[in-house]
PDB file of N, CA and C in Angstrom:
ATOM      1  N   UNK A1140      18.533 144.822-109.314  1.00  0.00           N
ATOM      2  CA  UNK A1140      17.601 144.570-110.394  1.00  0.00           C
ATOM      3  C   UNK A1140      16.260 145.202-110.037  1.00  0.00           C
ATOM      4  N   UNK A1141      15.602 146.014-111.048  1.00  0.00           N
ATOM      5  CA  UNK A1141      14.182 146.398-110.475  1.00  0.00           C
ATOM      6  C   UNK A1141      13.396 145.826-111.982  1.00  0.00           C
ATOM      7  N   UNK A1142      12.060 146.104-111.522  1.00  0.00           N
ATOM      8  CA  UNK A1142      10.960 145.926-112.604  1.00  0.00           C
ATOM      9  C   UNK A1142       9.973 147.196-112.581  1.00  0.00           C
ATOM     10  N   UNK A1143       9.712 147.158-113.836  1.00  0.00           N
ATOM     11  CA  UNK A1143       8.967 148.591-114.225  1.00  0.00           C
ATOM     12  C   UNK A1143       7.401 148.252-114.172  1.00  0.00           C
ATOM     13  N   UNK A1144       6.664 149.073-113.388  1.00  0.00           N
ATOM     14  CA  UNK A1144       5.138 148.849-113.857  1.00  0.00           C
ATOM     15  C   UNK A1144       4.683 149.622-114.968  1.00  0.00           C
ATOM     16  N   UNK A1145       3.974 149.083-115.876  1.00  0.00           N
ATOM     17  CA  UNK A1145       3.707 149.168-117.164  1.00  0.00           C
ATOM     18  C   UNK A1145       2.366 150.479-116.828  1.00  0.00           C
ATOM     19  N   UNK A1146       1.813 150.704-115.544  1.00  0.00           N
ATOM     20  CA  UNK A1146       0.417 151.208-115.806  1.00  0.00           C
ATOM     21  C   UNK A1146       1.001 152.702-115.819  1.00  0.00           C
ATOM     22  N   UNK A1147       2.172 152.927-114.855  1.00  0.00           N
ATOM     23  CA  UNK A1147       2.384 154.206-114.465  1.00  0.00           C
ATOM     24  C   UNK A1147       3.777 154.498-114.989  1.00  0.00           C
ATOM     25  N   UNK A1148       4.539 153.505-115.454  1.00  0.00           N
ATOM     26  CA  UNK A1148       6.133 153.577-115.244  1.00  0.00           C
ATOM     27  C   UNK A1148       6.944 153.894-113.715  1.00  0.00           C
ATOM     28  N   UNK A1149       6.219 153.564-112.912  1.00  0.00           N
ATOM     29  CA  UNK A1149       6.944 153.612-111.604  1.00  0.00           C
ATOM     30  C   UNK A1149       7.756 152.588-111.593  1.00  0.00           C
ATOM     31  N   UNK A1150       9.187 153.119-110.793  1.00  0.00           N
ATOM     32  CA  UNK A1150      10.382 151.575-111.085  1.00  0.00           C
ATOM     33  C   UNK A1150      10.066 150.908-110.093  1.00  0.00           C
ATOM     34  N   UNK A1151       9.717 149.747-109.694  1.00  0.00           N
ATOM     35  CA  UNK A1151       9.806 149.107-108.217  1.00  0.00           C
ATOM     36  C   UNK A1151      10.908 148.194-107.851  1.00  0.00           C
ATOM     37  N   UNK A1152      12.153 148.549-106.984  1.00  0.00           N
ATOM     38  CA  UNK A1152      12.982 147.793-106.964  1.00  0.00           C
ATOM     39  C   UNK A1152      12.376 146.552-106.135  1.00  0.00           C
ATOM     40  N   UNK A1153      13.623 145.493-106.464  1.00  0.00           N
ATOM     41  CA  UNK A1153      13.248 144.198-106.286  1.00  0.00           C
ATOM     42  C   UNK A1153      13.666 144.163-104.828  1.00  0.00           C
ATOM     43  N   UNK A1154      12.924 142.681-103.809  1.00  0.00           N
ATOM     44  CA  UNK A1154      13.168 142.395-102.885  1.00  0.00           C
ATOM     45  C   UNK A1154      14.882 142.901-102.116  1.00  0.00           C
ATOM     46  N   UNK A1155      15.918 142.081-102.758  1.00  0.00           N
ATOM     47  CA  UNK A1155      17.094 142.219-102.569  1.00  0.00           C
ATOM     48  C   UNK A1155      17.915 143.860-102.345  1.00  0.00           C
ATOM     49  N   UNK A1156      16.961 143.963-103.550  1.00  0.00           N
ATOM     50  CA  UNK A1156      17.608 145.739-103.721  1.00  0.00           C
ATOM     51  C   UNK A1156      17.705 147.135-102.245  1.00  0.00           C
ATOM     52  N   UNK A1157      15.891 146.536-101.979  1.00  0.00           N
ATOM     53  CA  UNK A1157      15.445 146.977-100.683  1.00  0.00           C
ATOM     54  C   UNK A1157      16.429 146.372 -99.761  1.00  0.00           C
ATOM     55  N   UNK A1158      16.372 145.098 -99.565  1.00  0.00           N
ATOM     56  CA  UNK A1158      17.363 145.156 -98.345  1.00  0.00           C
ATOM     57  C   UNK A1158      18.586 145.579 -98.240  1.00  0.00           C
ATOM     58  N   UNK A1159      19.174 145.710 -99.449  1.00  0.00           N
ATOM     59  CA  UNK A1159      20.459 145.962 -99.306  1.00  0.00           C
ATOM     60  C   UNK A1159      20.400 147.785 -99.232  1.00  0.00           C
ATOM     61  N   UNK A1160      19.486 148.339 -99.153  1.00  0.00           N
ATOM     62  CA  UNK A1160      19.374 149.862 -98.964  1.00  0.00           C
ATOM     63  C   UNK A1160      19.174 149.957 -97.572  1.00  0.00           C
ATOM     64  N   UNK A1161      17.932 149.338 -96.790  1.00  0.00           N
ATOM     65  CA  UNK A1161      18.146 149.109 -95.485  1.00  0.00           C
ATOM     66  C   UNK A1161      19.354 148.744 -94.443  1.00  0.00           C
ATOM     67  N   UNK A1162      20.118 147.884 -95.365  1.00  0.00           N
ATOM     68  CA  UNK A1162      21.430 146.916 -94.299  1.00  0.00           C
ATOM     69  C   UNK A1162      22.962 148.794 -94.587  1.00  0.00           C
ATOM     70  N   UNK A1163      22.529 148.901 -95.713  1.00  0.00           N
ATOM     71  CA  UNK A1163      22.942 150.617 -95.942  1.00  0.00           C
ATOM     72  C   UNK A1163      22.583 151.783 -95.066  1.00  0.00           C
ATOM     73  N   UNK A1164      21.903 151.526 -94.345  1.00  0.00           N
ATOM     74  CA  UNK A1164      21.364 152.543 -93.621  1.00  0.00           C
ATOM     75  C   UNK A1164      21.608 152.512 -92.377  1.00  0.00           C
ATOM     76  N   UNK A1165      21.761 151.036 -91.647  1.00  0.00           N
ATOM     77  CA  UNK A1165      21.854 150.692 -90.007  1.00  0.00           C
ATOM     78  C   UNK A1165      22.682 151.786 -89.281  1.00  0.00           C
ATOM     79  N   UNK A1166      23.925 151.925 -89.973  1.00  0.00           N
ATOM     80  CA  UNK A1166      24.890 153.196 -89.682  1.00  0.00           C
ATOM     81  C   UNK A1166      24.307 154.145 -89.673  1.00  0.00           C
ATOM     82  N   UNK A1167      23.999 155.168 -90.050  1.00  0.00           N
ATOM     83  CA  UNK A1167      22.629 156.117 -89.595  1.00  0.00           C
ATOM     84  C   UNK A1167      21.999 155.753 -88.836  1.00  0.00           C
ATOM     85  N   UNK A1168      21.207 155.043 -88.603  1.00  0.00           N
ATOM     86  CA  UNK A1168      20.320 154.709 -87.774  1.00  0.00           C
ATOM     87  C   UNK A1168      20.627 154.244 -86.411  1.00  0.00           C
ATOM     88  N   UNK A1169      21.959 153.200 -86.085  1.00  0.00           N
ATOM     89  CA  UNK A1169      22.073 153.610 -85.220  1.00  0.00           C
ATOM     90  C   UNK A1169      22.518 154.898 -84.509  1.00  0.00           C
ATOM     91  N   UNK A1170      23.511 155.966 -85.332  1.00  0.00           N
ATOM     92  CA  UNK A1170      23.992 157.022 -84.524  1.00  0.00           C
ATOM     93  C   UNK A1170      22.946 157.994 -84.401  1.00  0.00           C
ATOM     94  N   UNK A1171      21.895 157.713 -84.783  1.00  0.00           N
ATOM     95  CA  UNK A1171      20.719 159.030 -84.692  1.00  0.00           C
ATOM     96  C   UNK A1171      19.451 157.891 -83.276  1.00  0.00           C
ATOM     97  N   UNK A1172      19.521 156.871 -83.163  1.00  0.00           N
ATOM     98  CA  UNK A1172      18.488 155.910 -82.129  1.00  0.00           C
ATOM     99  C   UNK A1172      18.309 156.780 -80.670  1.00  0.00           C
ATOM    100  N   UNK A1173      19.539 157.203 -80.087  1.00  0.00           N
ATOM    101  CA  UNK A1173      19.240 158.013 -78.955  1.00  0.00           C
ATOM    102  C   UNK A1173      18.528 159.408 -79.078  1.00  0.00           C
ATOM    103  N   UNK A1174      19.169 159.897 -80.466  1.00  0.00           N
ATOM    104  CA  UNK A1174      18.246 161.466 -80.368  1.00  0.00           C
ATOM    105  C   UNK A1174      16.751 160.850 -81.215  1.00  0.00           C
ATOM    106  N   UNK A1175      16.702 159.585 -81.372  1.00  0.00           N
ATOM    107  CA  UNK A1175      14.963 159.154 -82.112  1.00  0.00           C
ATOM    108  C   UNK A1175      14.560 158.940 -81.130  1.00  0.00           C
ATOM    109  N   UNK A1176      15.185 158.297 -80.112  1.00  0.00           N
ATOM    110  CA  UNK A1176      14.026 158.076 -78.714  1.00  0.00           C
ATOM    111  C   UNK A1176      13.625 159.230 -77.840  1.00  0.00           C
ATOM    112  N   UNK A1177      14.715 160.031 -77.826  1.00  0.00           N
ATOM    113  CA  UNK A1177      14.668 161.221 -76.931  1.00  0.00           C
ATOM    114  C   UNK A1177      13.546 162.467 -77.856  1.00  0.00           C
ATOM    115  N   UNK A1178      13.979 162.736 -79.069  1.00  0.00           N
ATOM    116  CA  UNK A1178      12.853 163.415 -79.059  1.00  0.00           C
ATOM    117  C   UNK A1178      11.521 162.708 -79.460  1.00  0.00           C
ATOM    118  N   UNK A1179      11.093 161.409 -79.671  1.00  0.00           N
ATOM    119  CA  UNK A1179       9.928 161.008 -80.153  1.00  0.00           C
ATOM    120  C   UNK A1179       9.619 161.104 -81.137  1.00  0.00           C
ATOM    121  N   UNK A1180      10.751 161.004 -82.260  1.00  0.00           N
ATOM    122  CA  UNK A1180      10.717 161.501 -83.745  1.00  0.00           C
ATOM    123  C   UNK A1180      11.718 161.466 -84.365  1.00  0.00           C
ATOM    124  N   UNK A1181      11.253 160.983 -85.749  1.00  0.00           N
ATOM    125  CA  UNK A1181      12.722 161.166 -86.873  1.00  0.00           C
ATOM    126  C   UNK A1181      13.227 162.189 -86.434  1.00  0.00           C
ATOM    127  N   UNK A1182      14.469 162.224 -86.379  1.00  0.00           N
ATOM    128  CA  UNK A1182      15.826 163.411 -87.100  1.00  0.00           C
ATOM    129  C   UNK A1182      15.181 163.711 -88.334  1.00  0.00           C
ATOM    130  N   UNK A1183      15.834 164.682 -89.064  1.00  0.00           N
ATOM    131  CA  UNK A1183      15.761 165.017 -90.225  1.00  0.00           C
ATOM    132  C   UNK A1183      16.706 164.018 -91.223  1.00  0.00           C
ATOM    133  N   UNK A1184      17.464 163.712 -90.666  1.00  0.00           N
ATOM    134  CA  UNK A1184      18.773 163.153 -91.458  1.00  0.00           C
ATOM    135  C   UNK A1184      17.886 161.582 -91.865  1.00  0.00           C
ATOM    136  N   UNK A1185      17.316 161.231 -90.711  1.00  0.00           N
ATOM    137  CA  UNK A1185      16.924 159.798 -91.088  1.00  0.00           C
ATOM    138  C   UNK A1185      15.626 159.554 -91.212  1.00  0.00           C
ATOM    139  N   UNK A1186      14.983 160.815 -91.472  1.00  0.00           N
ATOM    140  CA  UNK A1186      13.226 160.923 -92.184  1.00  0.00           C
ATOM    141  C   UNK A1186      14.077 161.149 -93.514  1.00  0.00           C
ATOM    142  N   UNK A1187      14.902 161.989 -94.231  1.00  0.00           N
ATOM    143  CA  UNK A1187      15.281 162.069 -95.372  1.00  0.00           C
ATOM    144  C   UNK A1187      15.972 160.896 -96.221  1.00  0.00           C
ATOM    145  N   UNK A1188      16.802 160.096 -95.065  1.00  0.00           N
ATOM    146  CA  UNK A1188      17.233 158.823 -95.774  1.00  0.00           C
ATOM    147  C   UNK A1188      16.584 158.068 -95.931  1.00  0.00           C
ATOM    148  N   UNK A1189      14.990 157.833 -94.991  1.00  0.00           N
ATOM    149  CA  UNK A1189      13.993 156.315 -95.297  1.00  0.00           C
ATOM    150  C   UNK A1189      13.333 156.901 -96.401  1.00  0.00           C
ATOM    151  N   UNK A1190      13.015 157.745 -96.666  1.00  0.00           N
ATOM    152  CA  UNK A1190      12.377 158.716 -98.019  1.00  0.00           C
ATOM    153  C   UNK A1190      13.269 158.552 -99.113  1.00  0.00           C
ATOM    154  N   UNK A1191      14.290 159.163 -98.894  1.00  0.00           N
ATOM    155  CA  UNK A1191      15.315 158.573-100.430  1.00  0.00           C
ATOM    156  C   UNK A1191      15.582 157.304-100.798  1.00  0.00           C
ATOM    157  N   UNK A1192      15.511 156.277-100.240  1.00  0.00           N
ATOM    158  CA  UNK A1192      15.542 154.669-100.149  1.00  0.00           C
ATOM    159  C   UNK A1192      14.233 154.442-100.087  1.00  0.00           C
ATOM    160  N   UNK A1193      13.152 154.854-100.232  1.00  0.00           N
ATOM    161  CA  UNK A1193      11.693 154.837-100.889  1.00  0.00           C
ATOM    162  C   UNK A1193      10.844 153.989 -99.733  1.00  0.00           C
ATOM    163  N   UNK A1194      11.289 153.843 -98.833  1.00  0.00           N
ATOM    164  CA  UNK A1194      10.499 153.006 -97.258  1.00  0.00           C
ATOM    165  C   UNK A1194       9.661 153.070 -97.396  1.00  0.00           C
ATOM    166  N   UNK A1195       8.845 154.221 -97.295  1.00  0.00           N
ATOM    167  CA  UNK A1195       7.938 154.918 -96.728  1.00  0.00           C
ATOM    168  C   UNK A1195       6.548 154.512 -98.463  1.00  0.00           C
ATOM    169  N   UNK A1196       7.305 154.144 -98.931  1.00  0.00           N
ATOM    170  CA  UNK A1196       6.457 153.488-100.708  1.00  0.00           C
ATOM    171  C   UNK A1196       6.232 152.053-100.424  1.00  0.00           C
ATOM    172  N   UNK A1197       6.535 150.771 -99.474  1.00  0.00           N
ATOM    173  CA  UNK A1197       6.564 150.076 -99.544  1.00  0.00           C
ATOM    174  C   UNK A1197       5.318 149.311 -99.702  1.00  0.00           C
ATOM    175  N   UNK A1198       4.547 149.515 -98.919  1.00  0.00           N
ATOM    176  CA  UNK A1198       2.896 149.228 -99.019  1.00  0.00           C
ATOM    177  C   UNK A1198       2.035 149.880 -99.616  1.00  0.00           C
ATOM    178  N   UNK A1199       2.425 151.211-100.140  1.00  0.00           N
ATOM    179  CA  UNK A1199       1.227 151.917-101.019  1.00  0.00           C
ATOM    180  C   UNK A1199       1.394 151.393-102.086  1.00  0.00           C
ATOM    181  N   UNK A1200       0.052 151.488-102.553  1.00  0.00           N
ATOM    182  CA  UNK A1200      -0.453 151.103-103.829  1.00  0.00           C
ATOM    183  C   UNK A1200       0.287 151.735-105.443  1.00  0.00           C
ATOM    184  N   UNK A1201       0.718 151.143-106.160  1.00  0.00           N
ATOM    185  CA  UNK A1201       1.428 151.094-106.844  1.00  0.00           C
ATOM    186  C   UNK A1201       0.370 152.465-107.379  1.00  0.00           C
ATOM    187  N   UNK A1202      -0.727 152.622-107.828  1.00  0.00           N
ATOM    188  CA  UNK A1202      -1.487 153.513-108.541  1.00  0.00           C
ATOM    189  C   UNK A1202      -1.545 154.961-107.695  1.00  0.00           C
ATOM    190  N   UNK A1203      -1.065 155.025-106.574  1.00  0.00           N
ATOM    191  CA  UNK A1203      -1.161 156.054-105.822  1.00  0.00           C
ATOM    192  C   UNK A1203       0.811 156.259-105.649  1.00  0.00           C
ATOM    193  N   UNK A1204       1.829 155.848-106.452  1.00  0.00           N
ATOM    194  CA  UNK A1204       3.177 155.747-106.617  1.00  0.00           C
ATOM    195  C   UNK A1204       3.799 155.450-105.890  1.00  0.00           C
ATOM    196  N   UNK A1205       3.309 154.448-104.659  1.00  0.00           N
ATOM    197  CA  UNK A1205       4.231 153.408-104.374  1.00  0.00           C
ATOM    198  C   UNK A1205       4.294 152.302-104.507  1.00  0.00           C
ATOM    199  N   UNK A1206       5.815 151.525-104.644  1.00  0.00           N
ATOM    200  CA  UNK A1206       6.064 149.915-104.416  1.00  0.00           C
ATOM    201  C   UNK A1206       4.526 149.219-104.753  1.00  0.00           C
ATOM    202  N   UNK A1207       4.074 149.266-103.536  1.00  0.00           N
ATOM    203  CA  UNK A1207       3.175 147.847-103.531  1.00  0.00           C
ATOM    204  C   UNK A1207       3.954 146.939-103.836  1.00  0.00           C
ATOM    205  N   UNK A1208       5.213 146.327-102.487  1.00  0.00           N
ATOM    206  CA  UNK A1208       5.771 145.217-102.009  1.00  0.00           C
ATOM    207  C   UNK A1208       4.996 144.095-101.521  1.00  0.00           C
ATOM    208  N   UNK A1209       5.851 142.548-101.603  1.00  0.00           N
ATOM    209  CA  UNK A1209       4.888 141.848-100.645  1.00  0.00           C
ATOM    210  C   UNK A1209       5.437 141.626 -99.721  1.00  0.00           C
ATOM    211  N   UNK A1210       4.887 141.246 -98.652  1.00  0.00           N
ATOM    212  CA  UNK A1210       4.842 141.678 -97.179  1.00  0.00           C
ATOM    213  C   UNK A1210       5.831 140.829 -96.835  1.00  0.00           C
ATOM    214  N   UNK A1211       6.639 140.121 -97.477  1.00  0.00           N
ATOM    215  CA  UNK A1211       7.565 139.142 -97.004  1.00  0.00           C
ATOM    216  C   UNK A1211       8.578 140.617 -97.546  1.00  0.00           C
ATOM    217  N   UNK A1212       8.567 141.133 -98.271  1.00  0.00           N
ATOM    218  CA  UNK A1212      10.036 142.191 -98.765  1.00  0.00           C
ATOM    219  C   UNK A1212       9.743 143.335 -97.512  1.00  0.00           C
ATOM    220  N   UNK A1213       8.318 143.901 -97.325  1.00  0.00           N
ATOM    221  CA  UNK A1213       8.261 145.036 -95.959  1.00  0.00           C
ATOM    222  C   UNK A1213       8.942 144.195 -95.217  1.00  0.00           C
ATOM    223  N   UNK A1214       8.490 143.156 -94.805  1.00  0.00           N
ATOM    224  CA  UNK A1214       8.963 142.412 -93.276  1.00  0.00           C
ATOM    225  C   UNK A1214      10.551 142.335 -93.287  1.00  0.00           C
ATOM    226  N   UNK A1215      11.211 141.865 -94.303  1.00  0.00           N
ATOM    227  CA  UNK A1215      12.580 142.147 -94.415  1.00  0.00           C
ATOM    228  C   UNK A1215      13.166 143.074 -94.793  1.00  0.00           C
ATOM    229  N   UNK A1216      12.775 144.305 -94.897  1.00  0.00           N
ATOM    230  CA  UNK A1216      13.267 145.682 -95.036  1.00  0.00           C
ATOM    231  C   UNK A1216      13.252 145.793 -93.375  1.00  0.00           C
ATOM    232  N   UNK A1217      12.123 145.874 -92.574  1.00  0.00           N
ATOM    233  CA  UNK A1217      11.519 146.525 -91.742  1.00  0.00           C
ATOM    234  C   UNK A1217      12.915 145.638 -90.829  1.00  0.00           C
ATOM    235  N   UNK A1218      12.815 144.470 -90.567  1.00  0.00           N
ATOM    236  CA  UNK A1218      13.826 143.604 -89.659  1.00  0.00           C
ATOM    237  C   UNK A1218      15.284 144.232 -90.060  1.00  0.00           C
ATOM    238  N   UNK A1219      15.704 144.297 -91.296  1.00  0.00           N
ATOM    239  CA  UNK A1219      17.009 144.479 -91.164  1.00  0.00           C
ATOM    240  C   UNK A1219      17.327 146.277 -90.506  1.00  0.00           C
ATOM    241  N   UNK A1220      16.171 146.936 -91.255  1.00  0.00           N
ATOM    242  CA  UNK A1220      16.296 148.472 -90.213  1.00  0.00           C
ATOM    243  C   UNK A1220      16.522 148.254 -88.977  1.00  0.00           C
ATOM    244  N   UNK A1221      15.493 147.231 -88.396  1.00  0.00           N
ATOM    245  CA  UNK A1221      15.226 147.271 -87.121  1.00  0.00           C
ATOM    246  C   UNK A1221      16.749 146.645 -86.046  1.00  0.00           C
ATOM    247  N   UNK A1222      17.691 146.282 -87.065  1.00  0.00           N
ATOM    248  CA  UNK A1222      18.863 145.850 -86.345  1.00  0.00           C
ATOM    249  C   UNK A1222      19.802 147.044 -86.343  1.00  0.00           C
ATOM    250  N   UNK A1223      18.873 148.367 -86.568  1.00  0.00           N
ATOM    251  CA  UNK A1223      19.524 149.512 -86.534  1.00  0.00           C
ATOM    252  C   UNK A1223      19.050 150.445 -85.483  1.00  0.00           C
ATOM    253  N   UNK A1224      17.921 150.504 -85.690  1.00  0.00           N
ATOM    254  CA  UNK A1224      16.936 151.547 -84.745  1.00  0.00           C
ATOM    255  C   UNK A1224      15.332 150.687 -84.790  1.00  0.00           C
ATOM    256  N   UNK A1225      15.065 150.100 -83.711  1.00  0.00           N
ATOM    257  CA  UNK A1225      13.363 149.797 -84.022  1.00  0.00           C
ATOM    258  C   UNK A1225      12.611 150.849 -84.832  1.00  0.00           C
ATOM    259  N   UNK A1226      12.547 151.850 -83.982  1.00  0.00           N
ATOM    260  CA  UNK A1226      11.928 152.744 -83.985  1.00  0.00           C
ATOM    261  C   UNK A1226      11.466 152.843 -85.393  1.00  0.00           C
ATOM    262  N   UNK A1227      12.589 153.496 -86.347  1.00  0.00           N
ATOM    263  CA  UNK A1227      12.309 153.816 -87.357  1.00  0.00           C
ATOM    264  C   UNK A1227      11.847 152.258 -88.305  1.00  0.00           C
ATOM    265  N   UNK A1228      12.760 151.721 -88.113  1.00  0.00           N
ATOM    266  CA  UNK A1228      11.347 149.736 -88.117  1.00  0.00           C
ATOM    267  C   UNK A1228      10.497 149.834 -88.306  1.00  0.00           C
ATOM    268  N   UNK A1229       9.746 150.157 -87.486  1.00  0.00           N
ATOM    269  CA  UNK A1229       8.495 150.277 -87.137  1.00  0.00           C
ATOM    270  C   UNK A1229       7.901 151.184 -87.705  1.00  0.00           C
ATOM    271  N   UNK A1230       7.821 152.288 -87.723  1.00  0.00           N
ATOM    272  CA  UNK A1230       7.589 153.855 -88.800  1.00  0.00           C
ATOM    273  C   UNK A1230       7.508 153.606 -90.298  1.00  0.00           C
ATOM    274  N   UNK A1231       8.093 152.726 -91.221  1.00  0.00           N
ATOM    275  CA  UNK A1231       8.318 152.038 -91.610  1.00  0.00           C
ATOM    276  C   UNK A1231       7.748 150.643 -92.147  1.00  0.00           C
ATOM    277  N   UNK A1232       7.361 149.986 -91.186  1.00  0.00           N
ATOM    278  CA  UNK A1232       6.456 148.989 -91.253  1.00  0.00           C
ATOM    279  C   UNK A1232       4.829 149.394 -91.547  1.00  0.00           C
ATOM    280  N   UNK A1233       4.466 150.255 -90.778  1.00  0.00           N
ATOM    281  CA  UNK A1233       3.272 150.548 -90.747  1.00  0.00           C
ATOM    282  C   UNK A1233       2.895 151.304 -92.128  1.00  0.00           C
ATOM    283  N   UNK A1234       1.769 150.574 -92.849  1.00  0.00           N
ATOM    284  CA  UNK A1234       1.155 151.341 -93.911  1.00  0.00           C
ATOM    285  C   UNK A1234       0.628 152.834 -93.620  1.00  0.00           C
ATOM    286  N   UNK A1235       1.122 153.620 -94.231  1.00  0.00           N
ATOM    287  CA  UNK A1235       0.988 154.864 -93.704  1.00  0.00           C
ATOM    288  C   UNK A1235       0.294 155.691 -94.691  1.00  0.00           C
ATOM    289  N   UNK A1236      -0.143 155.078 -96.200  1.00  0.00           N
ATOM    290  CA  UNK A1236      -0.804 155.987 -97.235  1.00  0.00           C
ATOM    291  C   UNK A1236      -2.331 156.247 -96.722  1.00  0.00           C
ATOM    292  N   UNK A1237      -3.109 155.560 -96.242  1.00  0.00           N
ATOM    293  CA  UNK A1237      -4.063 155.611 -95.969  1.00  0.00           C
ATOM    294  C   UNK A1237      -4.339 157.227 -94.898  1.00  0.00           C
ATOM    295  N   UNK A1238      -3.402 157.143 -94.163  1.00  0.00           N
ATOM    296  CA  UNK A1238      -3.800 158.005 -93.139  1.00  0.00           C
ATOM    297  C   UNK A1238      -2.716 159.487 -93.453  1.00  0.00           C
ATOM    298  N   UNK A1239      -3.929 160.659 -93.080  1.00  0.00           N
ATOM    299  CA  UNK A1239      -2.830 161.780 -93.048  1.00  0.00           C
ATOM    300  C   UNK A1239      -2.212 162.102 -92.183  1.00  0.00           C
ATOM    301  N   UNK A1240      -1.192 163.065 -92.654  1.00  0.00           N
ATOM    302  CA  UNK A1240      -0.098 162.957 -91.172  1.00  0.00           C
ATOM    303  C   UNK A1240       0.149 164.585 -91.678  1.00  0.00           C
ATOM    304  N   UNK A1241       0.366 165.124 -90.165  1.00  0.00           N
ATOM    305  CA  UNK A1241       0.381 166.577 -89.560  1.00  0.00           C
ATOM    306  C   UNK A1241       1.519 167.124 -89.876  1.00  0.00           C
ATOM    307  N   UNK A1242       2.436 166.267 -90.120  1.00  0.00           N
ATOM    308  CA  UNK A1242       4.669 166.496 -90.436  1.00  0.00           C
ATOM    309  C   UNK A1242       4.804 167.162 -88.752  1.00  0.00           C
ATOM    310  N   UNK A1243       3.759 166.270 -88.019  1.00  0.00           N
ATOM    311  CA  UNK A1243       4.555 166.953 -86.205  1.00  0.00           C
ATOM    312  C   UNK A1243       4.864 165.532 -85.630  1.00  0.00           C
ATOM    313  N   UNK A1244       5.476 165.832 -84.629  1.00  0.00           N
ATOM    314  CA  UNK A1244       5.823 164.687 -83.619  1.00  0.00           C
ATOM    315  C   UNK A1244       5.433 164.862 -82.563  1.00  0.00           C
ATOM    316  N   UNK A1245       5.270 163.463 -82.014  1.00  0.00           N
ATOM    317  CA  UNK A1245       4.281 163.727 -80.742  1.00  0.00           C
ATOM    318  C   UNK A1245       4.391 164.722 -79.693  1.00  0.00           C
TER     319      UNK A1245
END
């Protein structure tokens, strides 16, 4: 089930929806965790899957086209990833619209 915001028409899926895209993903995530730790960075495979499952929208602001979830739906997105790969958990967790990012790894 999702709900539509009226200001922009952005769809925002509902709590449930998210997790069940996350608990979808653990499989990826774990077979990519050793090459995420080793190189210090998404794969491609699983920067493209938290992006297509809209992760990375969870805390931005609905007016800037993301989600804007509440922090009880991040926190349970972020936990059930995290029974896959922290890593990307965590990547994930962190509000990331605010700040720009280089597309490098450390």
């Amino acid at each position: 089930m999702t709900s539509s915001d009226t200001r922009n028409g952005n769809v925002i899926p509902e709590r449930d929806e998210l997790v069940a895209r996350a608990h979808a993903l653990q499989p990826l995530l774990r077979e990519y965790a050793a090459k995420t730790d080793a190189g210090r960075c998404l794969p491609d495979a699983v920067n493209a899957a938290l992006t297509e499952a809209g992760f990375f929208r969870l805390l931005t602001p609905q007016r800037f086209g993301g989600y804007e979830t509440s922090l009880r739906s991040a926190t349970d997105v972020a936990e059930t990833l995290g029974a896959g790969d922290a890593s990307a958990a965590w990547l994930v967790a962190i509000p990331r619209w605010p700040f720009a990012s280089t597309g490098e790894c450390a």
